[in-house]
Coordinates of C-alpha atoms in Angstrom, one line a residue:
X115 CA 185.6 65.1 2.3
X116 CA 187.7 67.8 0.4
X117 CA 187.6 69.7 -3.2
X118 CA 190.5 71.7 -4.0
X119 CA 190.7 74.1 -6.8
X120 CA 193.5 75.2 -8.9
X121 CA 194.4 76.3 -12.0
X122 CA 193.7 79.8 -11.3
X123 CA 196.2 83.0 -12.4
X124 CA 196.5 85.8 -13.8
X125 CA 195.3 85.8 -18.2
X126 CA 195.1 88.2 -21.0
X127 CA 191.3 89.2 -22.1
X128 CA 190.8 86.8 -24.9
X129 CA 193.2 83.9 -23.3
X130 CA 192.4 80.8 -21.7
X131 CA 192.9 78.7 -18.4
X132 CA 191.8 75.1 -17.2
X133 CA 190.7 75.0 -13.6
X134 CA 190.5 72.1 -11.9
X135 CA 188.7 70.3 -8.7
X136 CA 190.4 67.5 -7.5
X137 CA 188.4 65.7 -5.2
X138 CA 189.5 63.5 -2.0
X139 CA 187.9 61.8 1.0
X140 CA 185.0 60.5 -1.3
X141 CA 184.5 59.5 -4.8
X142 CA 182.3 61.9 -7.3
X143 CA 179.9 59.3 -9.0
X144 CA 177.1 60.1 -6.4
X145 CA 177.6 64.1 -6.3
X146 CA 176.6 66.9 -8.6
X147 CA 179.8 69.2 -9.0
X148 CA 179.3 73.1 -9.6
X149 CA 181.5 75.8 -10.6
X150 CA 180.8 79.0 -8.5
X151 CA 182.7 83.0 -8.7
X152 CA 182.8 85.2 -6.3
X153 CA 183.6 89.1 -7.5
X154 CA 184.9 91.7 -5.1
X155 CA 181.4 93.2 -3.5
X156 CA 179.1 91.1 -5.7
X157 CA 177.0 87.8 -4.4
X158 CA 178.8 84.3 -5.2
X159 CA 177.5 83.1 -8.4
X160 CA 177.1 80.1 -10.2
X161 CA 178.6 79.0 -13.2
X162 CA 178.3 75.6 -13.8
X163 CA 177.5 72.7 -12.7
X164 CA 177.5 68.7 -14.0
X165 CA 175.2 66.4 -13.0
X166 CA 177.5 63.3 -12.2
X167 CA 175.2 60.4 -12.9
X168 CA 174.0 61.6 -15.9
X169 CA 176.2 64.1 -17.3
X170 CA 173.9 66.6 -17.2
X171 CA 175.3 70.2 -17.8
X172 CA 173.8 73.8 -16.9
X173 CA 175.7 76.9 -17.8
X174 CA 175.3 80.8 -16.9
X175 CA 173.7 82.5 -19.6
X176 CA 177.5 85.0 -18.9
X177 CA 179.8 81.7 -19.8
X178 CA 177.6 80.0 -22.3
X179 CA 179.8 78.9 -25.1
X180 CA 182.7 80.0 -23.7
X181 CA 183.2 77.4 -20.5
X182 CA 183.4 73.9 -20.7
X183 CA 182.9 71.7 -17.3
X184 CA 183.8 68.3 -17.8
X185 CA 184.8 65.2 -15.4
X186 CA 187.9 62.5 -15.7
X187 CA 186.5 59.9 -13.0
X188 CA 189.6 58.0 -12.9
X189 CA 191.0 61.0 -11.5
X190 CA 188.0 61.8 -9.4
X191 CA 188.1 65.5 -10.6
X192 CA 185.9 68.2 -12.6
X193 CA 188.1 70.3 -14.7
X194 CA 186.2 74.3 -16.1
X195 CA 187.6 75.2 -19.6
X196 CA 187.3 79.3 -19.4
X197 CA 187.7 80.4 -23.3
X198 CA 187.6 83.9 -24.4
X199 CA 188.4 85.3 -21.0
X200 CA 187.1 89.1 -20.5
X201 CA 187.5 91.5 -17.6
X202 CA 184.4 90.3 -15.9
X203 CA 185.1 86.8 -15.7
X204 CA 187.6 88.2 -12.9
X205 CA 186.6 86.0 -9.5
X206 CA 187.6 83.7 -7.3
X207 CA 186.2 80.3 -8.3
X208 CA 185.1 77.7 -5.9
X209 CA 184.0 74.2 -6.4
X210 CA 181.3 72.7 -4.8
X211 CA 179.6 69.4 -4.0
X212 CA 176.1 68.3 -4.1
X213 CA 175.1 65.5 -2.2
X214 CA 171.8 65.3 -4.3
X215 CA 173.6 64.2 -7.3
X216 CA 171.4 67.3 -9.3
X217 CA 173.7 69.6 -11.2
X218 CA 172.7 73.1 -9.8
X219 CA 174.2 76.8 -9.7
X220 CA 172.6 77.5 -6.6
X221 CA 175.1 77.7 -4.1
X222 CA 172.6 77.0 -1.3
X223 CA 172.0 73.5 -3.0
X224 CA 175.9 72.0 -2.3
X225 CA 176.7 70.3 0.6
X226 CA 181.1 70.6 0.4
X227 CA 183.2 73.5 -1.0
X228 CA 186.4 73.8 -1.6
X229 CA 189.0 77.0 -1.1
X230 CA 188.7 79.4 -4.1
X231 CA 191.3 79.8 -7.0
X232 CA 191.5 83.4 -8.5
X233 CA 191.1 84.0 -11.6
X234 CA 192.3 87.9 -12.9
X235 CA 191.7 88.5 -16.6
X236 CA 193.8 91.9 -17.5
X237 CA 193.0 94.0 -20.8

């Protein structure tokens, strides 16, 4: 079981990037996948996260209307849409699994992560 992220770089505040999570060893039908961000000294947080059975989304209240989590099955990966980037958004991300098929943003409730991507959003 492996996620890997990417997509991550370095982005003007305002600008936009794609991130995705590719995932290998297992397929993601069964699992809930969630967007987490880690900031220098601050506790990993969660994003987003879609529920893959159902397609049921949640969002932080910071990224609301600005992310977009979606899924491509055929390619077995969860891409993050980041819109109107600011200097906070500035993390590394991390995908993560969830066995229980829930969509979540607790980071306690996944099962596999993947290695971070960073993200830098510049004024």
């Amino acid at each position: 079981v492996q996620l890997q992220a990417s997509g991550g770089g370095l982005v003007q505040a305002g600008g936009s990037l794609r991130l995705s999570c590719a995932a290998s060893g297992f397929t993601l039908d069964y699992y809930a996948i969630g967007w987490f961000r880690q900031a220098p000294g601050k506790e990993r947080e969660g994003v987003s996260s879609i529920s893959i059975s159902d397609g049921r989304i949640t969002y932080a209240d910071s990224v609301k209307g600005r992310f977009t989590i979606s899924r491509d099955n055929a390619k077995n990966t969860v891409y993050l849409q980041m819109t109107s980037l600011k200097r906070e958004d500035t993390a590394v991300y991390y995908c993560a699994a969830s066995s229980s098929g829930i969509a979540t943003r607790d980071p306690y409730g996944m099962d596999y992560w993947g290695k971070g991507t960073l993200v830098t959003v510049s004024s």
